[in-house]
Amino acid sequence: MFRFVSGRLAQSLLVMFLVAAVAFSLFGFVGDPIRQMITEDASQAEIERLRDMMGLNDPVIEQFWRYISGAVQGDFGVSYFHKRPVGALIAERLPATFELAGLSVLLSIVIGIPLGVYTGLNRNGRIARLLMAVSLVGISIPTFLIGILLIYLFSVILGWLPSFGRGETVSVLGGYWTTGFLTSSGLQSLILPSITLALFQTTLILRLVRAEMLDVMRTDYIKFARARGLGKRTVNFRHALKNTLMPVVTVIGLQLGGVIAFAIITETVFQWPGMGRLFLQSIQQVDIPVMSAYLIMIAFFFVVINLITDLTYYAIDPRLRTNALKGNAHA
């Protein structure tokens, strides 16, 4: 176990180092950052003083080390456009993105897995065929179009739900986190964006679980379990479903990172004040500190999620534990 975890941690640190190098290189692609922070009438002396203050006259290696050291402590520099620390900007937007992504993934798991199991066990039924047809529609329509259609139906025509914004939020955890889960307007504002973001993930999980269930139900050990006289529920959920979880865990892990990283479109359609919208604005304003910080943060989320996924593999699949023990014995 220790060898498995330490190996994954070493890989994760290497990935983060490479991503940090790429993020740092972004600063060299837009010319002199001082020109974006000063007015046109600034004197040369003021430019040089600001350059010294930001350490831009230091060697590149020293600047890179200072950048990494600051990133580890949550210090990503100052935004060229907002004139505020990037870490504070991200901390303000992080709760909105986490709540939206977390609820979307939860919806896709709670809805997608049971429907996938049902369609796998009843593949010739009318309801199963209808679900597969609906899932094809859900996986084919672009996310932005789904959001616009939901806004038109539930906000414009019916007037049931808000079409934009996060609603009223409440500060918790000593003011470090804001949540919309504790207010009615916050909950109402979450419904449409979370459904929009979850629809594609739900159909993907549904189809994956269905395909895995169909494969597993044809295997010899399922036939043997039935021949032993085990109940239908035991065969389906204890033996078949458990063996479909490996690819499902992989996809859910990757999708969670993808939902956090690529919620930009959904946040833009619903004007959701999250990190994706901040990143889109930083591209429009060529705000390199925000862009590089976003790159590092997303890479960090992917690395952590993949590490958790690998540990989940280790807990679910006994073959990994057996191989690890054999490896230790040979060592």
Short mmCIF file of C-alpha atoms in Angstrom, two decimals:
data_model
loop_
_atom_site.label_atom_id
_atom_site.label_comp_id
_atom_site.label_asym_id
_atom_site.label_seq_id
_atom_site.Cartn_x
_atom_site.Cartn_y
_atom_site.Cartn_z
CA MET A 1 0.00 0.00 0.00
CA PHE A 2 2.76 2.45 0.97
CA ARG A 3 4.68 1.64 -2.22
CA PHE A 4 1.55 2.12 -4.33
CA VAL A 5 0.66 5.47 -2.74
CA SER A 6 4.24 6.79 -2.77
CA GLY A 7 4.56 5.94 -6.49
CA ARG A 8 1.37 7.79 -7.33
CA LEU A 9 2.45 10.79 -5.22
CA ALA A 10 5.80 10.97 -7.02
CA GLN A 11 4.03 10.94 -10.40
CA SER A 12 1.63 13.65 -9.20
CA LEU A 13 4.49 15.92 -8.06
CA LEU A 14 6.25 15.50 -11.41
CA VAL A 15 3.06 16.43 -13.29
CA MET A 16 2.52 19.51 -11.12
CA PHE A 17 6.13 20.63 -11.67
CA LEU A 18 5.74 20.37 -15.46
CA VAL A 19 2.40 22.23 -15.38
CA ALA A 20 3.96 24.97 -13.24
CA ALA A 21 6.74 25.32 -15.83
CA VAL A 22 4.16 25.71 -18.61
CA ALA A 23 2.15 28.21 -16.54
CA PHE A 24 5.30 30.24 -15.81
CA SER A 25 6.21 30.28 -19.52
CA LEU A 26 2.91 32.06 -20.28
CA PHE A 27 4.38 35.25 -18.81
CA GLY A 28 6.92 35.35 -21.65
CA PHE A 29 4.34 35.19 -24.45
CA VAL A 30 2.67 38.56 -23.95
CA GLY A 31 5.69 40.83 -23.88
CA ASP A 32 6.54 43.05 -20.96
CA PRO A 33 3.90 42.72 -18.19
CA ILE A 34 4.86 46.15 -16.86
CA ARG A 35 3.31 47.72 -19.98
CA GLN A 36 -0.07 46.26 -18.99
CA MET A 37 0.08 47.63 -15.46
CA ILE A 38 1.11 51.25 -16.02
CA THR A 39 -0.45 54.24 -17.71
CA GLU A 40 0.90 55.72 -20.92
CA ASP A 41 2.36 58.76 -19.13
CA ALA A 42 4.46 56.70 -16.68
CA SER A 43 8.13 57.69 -16.62
CA GLN A 44 11.03 55.31 -17.28
CA ALA A 45 12.07 55.63 -13.63
CA GLU A 46 8.66 54.46 -12.49
CA ILE A 47 8.82 51.53 -14.93
CA GLU A 48 12.23 50.46 -13.63
CA ARG A 49 11.11 50.81 -10.00
CA LEU A 50 8.06 48.61 -10.65
CA ARG A 51 10.22 46.10 -12.54
CA ASP A 52 12.63 45.85 -9.57
CA MET A 53 9.73 45.56 -7.14
CA MET A 54 8.26 42.61 -9.10
CA GLY A 55 11.66 40.96 -9.46
CA LEU A 56 11.59 40.96 -13.27
CA ASN A 57 15.30 41.89 -13.44
CA ASP A 58 16.25 38.69 -11.58
CA PRO A 59 17.49 35.57 -13.45
CA VAL A 60 14.74 33.37 -14.94
CA ILE A 61 15.59 30.45 -12.64
CA GLU A 62 15.21 32.68 -9.59
CA GLN A 63 11.89 34.01 -10.91
CA PHE A 64 10.65 30.45 -11.56
CA TRP A 65 11.61 29.31 -8.07
CA ARG A 66 9.86 32.34 -6.57
CA TYR A 67 6.79 31.59 -8.69
CA ILE A 68 6.64 27.94 -7.56
CA SER A 69 7.21 28.87 -3.91
CA GLY A 70 4.40 31.42 -4.08
CA ALA A 71 2.02 29.01 -5.85
CA VAL A 72 2.56 26.37 -3.14
CA GLN A 73 1.46 28.99 -0.57
CA GLY A 74 -1.50 30.17 -2.70
CA ASP A 75 0.27 33.34 -3.87
CA PHE A 76 -0.13 33.62 -7.66
CA GLY A 77 0.76 37.28 -7.96
CA VAL A 78 -1.46 40.27 -8.73
CA SER A 79 -4.06 40.41 -11.51
CA TYR A 80 -3.13 42.85 -14.27
CA PHE A 81 -6.78 43.81 -14.79
CA HIS A 82 -8.39 43.61 -11.33
CA LYS A 83 -5.27 44.93 -9.49
CA ARG A 84 -5.95 42.40 -6.71
CA PRO A 85 -4.18 39.21 -5.56
CA VAL A 86 -5.09 36.32 -7.86
CA GLY A 87 -5.45 33.97 -4.88
CA ALA A 88 -8.21 36.19 -3.44
CA LEU A 89 -10.03 36.30 -6.79
CA ILE A 90 -9.96 32.50 -7.09
CA ALA A 91 -11.02 32.04 -3.46
CA GLU A 92 -14.09 34.19 -4.15
CA ARG A 93 -15.07 32.14 -7.23
CA LEU A 94 -14.10 28.65 -6.01
CA PRO A 95 -17.25 27.93 -3.90
CA ALA A 96 -19.58 28.72 -6.82
CA THR A 97 -17.75 26.36 -9.19
CA PHE A 98 -17.38 23.60 -6.58
CA GLU A 99 -21.06 23.65 -5.66
CA LEU A 100 -22.15 23.60 -9.29
CA ALA A 101 -19.71 20.84 -10.30
CA GLY A 102 -20.34 18.76 -7.17
CA LEU A 103 -24.12 18.85 -7.57
CA SER A 104 -23.84 18.04 -11.29
CA VAL A 105 -21.64 15.00 -10.69
CA LEU A 106 -23.89 13.84 -7.84
CA LEU A 107 -26.95 14.08 -10.09
CA SER A 108 -25.21 12.17 -12.88
CA ILE A 109 -24.19 9.36 -10.48
CA VAL A 110 -27.55 9.08 -8.70
CA ILE A 111 -29.50 9.06 -11.98
CA GLY A 112 -27.02 7.51 -14.43
CA ILE A 113 -26.00 4.33 -12.56
CA PRO A 114 -29.54 3.08 -11.69
CA LEU A 115 -30.80 3.83 -15.19
CA GLY A 116 -27.74 2.11 -16.67
CA VAL A 117 -28.38 -0.99 -14.56
CA TYR A 118 -32.07 -0.99 -15.51
CA THR A 119 -31.42 -0.65 -19.24
CA GLY A 120 -28.72 -3.34 -19.03
CA LEU A 121 -31.01 -5.84 -17.30
CA ASN A 122 -34.05 -4.99 -19.46
CA ARG A 123 -32.42 -4.18 -22.76
CA ASN A 124 -35.46 -5.23 -24.86
CA GLY A 125 -38.06 -3.42 -22.74
CA ARG A 126 -39.94 -0.39 -24.03
CA ILE A 127 -38.83 1.83 -21.16
CA ALA A 128 -35.20 0.81 -21.66
CA ARG A 129 -35.41 1.61 -25.37
CA LEU A 130 -37.02 4.96 -24.61
CA LEU A 131 -34.26 5.78 -22.11
CA MET A 132 -31.58 4.92 -24.66
CA ALA A 133 -33.25 7.16 -27.25
CA VAL A 134 -33.43 10.02 -24.75
CA SER A 135 -29.80 9.47 -23.76
CA LEU A 136 -28.78 9.71 -27.42
CA VAL A 137 -30.47 13.09 -27.61
CA GLY A 138 -28.81 14.22 -24.37
CA ILE A 139 -25.34 13.22 -25.52
CA SER A 140 -25.76 14.81 -28.96
CA ILE A 141 -27.05 18.29 -28.11
CA PRO A 142 -24.34 20.86 -27.21
CA THR A 143 -24.29 22.03 -23.61
CA PHE A 144 -24.89 25.70 -24.43
CA LEU A 145 -28.01 24.82 -26.44
CA ILE A 146 -29.40 22.74 -23.57
CA GLY A 147 -28.87 25.68 -21.23
CA ILE A 148 -30.61 28.11 -23.57
CA LEU A 149 -33.56 25.74 -24.06
CA LEU A 150 -33.94 25.26 -20.30
CA ILE A 151 -33.83 29.02 -19.74
CA TYR A 152 -36.44 29.58 -22.42
CA LEU A 153 -38.80 26.94 -21.01
CA PHE A 154 -38.45 27.31 -17.23
CA SER A 155 -37.52 31.00 -16.96
CA VAL A 156 -39.10 32.80 -19.92
CA ILE A 157 -42.28 30.77 -20.57
CA LEU A 158 -43.08 29.23 -17.16
CA GLY A 159 -41.24 31.75 -14.96
CA TRP A 160 -40.45 29.09 -12.36
CA LEU A 161 -36.68 29.44 -12.04
CA PRO A 162 -34.12 32.28 -12.34
CA SER A 163 -32.25 32.47 -15.64
CA PHE A 164 -28.91 33.80 -14.35
CA GLY A 165 -26.80 34.46 -11.28
CA ARG A 166 -26.17 32.50 -8.11
CA GLY A 167 -29.01 33.90 -5.99
CA GLU A 168 -28.59 34.84 -2.36
CA THR A 169 -25.59 33.26 -0.65
CA VAL A 170 -24.59 32.78 2.99
CA SER A 171 -21.06 32.91 4.41
CA VAL A 172 -20.01 29.85 6.41
CA LEU A 173 -16.78 28.45 7.88
CA GLY A 174 -15.83 31.80 9.36
CA GLY A 175 -16.45 33.68 6.10
CA TYR A 176 -14.05 31.52 4.02
CA TRP A 177 -16.86 29.85 2.05
CA THR A 178 -20.09 31.13 0.56
CA THR A 179 -22.92 28.74 -0.22
CA GLY A 180 -26.27 28.93 -1.96
CA PHE A 181 -27.49 25.66 -0.43
CA LEU A 182 -28.89 27.46 2.63
CA THR A 183 -31.18 29.91 0.83
CA SER A 184 -34.21 29.27 -1.37
CA SER A 185 -33.03 31.63 -4.13
CA GLY A 186 -29.60 29.97 -4.08
CA LEU A 187 -31.14 26.50 -4.47
CA GLN A 188 -33.44 27.70 -7.26
CA SER A 189 -30.49 29.28 -9.07
CA LEU A 190 -28.56 25.98 -8.91
CA ILE A 191 -31.24 23.85 -10.59
CA LEU A 192 -30.93 24.87 -14.25
CA PRO A 193 -27.09 25.14 -14.46
CA SER A 194 -26.57 21.86 -12.59
CA ILE A 195 -29.04 20.01 -14.85
CA THR A 196 -27.36 21.51 -17.91
CA LEU A 197 -23.93 20.43 -16.72
CA ALA A 198 -25.13 17.00 -15.52
CA LEU A 199 -27.08 15.95 -18.61
CA PHE A 200 -24.09 14.92 -20.70
CA GLN A 201 -22.40 13.16 -17.76
CA THR A 202 -25.62 11.30 -16.92
CA THR A 203 -26.10 9.94 -20.41
CA LEU A 204 -22.43 8.97 -20.59
CA ILE A 205 -22.59 7.04 -17.30
CA LEU A 206 -25.93 5.46 -18.28
CA ARG A 207 -24.51 4.11 -21.53
CA LEU A 208 -21.26 2.97 -19.91
CA VAL A 209 -23.00 1.09 -17.08
CA ARG A 210 -25.42 -0.50 -19.55
CA ALA A 211 -22.60 -1.73 -21.80
CA GLU A 212 -20.64 -3.09 -18.82
CA MET A 213 -23.73 -4.81 -17.40
CA LEU A 214 -24.43 -6.51 -20.75
CA ASP A 215 -20.84 -7.80 -20.90
CA VAL A 216 -20.78 -8.99 -17.31
CA MET A 217 -24.16 -10.75 -17.56
CA ARG A 218 -22.75 -12.95 -20.35
CA THR A 219 -19.73 -14.14 -18.34
CA ASP A 220 -19.35 -17.66 -16.98
CA TYR A 221 -19.27 -16.73 -13.31
CA ILE A 222 -22.69 -15.08 -13.58
CA LYS A 223 -24.04 -18.26 -15.21
CA PHE A 224 -22.42 -20.27 -12.44
CA ALA A 225 -23.97 -18.02 -9.78
CA ARG A 226 -27.40 -18.58 -11.31
CA ALA A 227 -26.76 -22.34 -11.50
CA ARG A 228 -25.99 -22.32 -7.78
CA GLY A 229 -29.51 -21.05 -7.21
CA LEU A 230 -28.58 -17.54 -6.03
CA GLY A 231 -31.39 -15.01 -6.08
CA LYS A 232 -31.81 -12.61 -8.99
CA ARG A 233 -31.13 -9.57 -6.80
CA THR A 234 -27.93 -11.12 -5.43
CA VAL A 235 -26.64 -12.01 -8.91
CA ASN A 236 -27.48 -8.64 -10.43
CA PHE A 237 -26.34 -6.29 -7.68
CA ARG A 238 -23.77 -8.21 -5.64
CA HIS A 239 -21.89 -9.98 -8.42
CA ALA A 240 -22.68 -8.20 -11.71
CA LEU A 241 -22.88 -4.55 -10.65
CA LYS A 242 -19.75 -4.74 -8.50
CA ASN A 243 -17.70 -5.88 -11.50
CA THR A 244 -18.91 -2.99 -13.64
CA LEU A 245 -17.60 -0.36 -11.23
CA MET A 246 -13.98 -0.20 -12.40
CA PRO A 247 -14.56 1.65 -15.70
CA VAL A 248 -17.38 3.62 -14.10
CA VAL A 249 -15.08 4.91 -11.35
CA THR A 250 -12.52 5.87 -14.00
CA VAL A 251 -15.04 7.84 -16.02
CA ILE A 252 -16.58 9.52 -12.97
CA GLY A 253 -13.13 10.60 -11.76
CA LEU A 254 -12.17 12.05 -15.13
CA GLN A 255 -15.57 13.67 -15.58
CA LEU A 256 -15.39 15.37 -12.17
CA GLY A 257 -12.13 17.02 -13.16
CA GLY A 258 -13.58 17.85 -16.57
CA VAL A 259 -16.71 19.38 -15.05
CA ILE A 260 -14.62 21.65 -12.81
CA ALA A 261 -12.25 22.60 -15.62
CA PHE A 262 -14.69 22.98 -18.49
CA ALA A 263 -17.77 24.45 -16.83
CA ILE A 264 -16.87 27.65 -18.69
CA ILE A 265 -19.73 27.38 -21.17
CA THR A 266 -22.38 26.66 -18.55
CA GLU A 267 -21.11 29.45 -16.29
CA THR A 268 -21.17 31.86 -19.23
CA VAL A 269 -24.72 30.92 -20.33
CA PHE A 270 -26.10 31.32 -16.79
CA GLN A 271 -23.71 34.16 -15.78
CA TRP A 272 -22.57 31.94 -12.94
CA PRO A 273 -19.85 33.72 -10.87
CA GLY A 274 -17.39 30.82 -10.89
CA MET A 275 -13.78 30.18 -11.87
CA GLY A 276 -14.66 29.30 -15.47
CA ARG A 277 -16.17 32.72 -16.07
CA LEU A 278 -13.16 34.36 -14.39
CA PHE A 279 -10.85 32.41 -16.71
CA LEU A 280 -12.83 33.45 -19.79
CA GLN A 281 -12.64 37.11 -18.73
CA SER A 282 -8.89 36.77 -18.11
CA ILE A 283 -8.41 35.52 -21.70
CA GLN A 284 -10.32 38.49 -23.07
CA GLN A 285 -8.24 40.88 -20.92
CA VAL A 286 -4.92 39.01 -21.45
CA ASP A 287 -4.62 38.70 -17.67
CA ILE A 288 -1.72 36.22 -17.57
CA PRO A 289 -1.46 35.81 -13.73
CA VAL A 290 -5.11 34.66 -13.60
CA MET A 291 -4.67 32.37 -16.62
CA SER A 292 -1.54 30.71 -15.23
CA ALA A 293 -3.12 30.33 -11.77
CA TYR A 294 -6.21 28.74 -13.32
CA LEU A 295 -4.00 26.31 -15.23
CA ILE A 296 -2.20 25.24 -12.05
CA MET A 297 -5.43 24.96 -10.05
CA ILE A 298 -7.13 22.77 -12.67
CA ALA A 299 -4.04 20.56 -12.97
CA PHE A 300 -4.01 20.22 -9.18
CA PHE A 301 -7.68 19.15 -9.17
CA PHE A 302 -7.04 16.57 -11.90
CA VAL A 303 -4.00 15.20 -10.05
CA VAL A 304 -5.89 14.90 -6.75
CA ILE A 305 -8.93 13.31 -8.41
CA ASN A 306 -6.77 10.81 -10.31
CA LEU A 307 -4.94 9.95 -7.10
CA ILE A 308 -8.26 9.33 -5.34
CA THR A 309 -9.42 7.26 -8.34
CA ASP A 310 -6.27 5.11 -8.17
CA LEU A 311 -6.79 4.56 -4.45
CA THR A 312 -10.41 3.61 -5.16
CA TYR A 313 -9.14 1.06 -7.72
CA TYR A 314 -6.92 -0.36 -5.03
CA ALA A 315 -9.88 -0.70 -2.67
CA ILE A 316 -12.30 -2.17 -5.26
CA ASP A 317 -10.05 -4.53 -7.26
CA PRO A 318 -8.42 -7.26 -5.15
CA ARG A 319 -6.05 -8.09 -8.05
CA LEU A 320 -4.17 -4.82 -7.46
CA ARG A 321 -3.67 -5.67 -3.79
CA THR A 322 -2.52 -9.17 -4.71
CA ASN A 323 -0.05 -7.86 -7.29
CA ALA A 324 1.27 -5.35 -4.78
CA LEU A 325 1.84 -8.12 -2.23
CA LYS A 326 3.62 -10.26 -4.85
CA GLY A 327 5.79 -7.29 -5.77
CA ASN A 328 6.75 -6.76 -2.14
CA ALA A 329 7.47 -10.48 -1.72
CA HIS A 330 9.78 -10.51 -4.76
CA ALA A 331 11.45 -7.37 -3.52
#
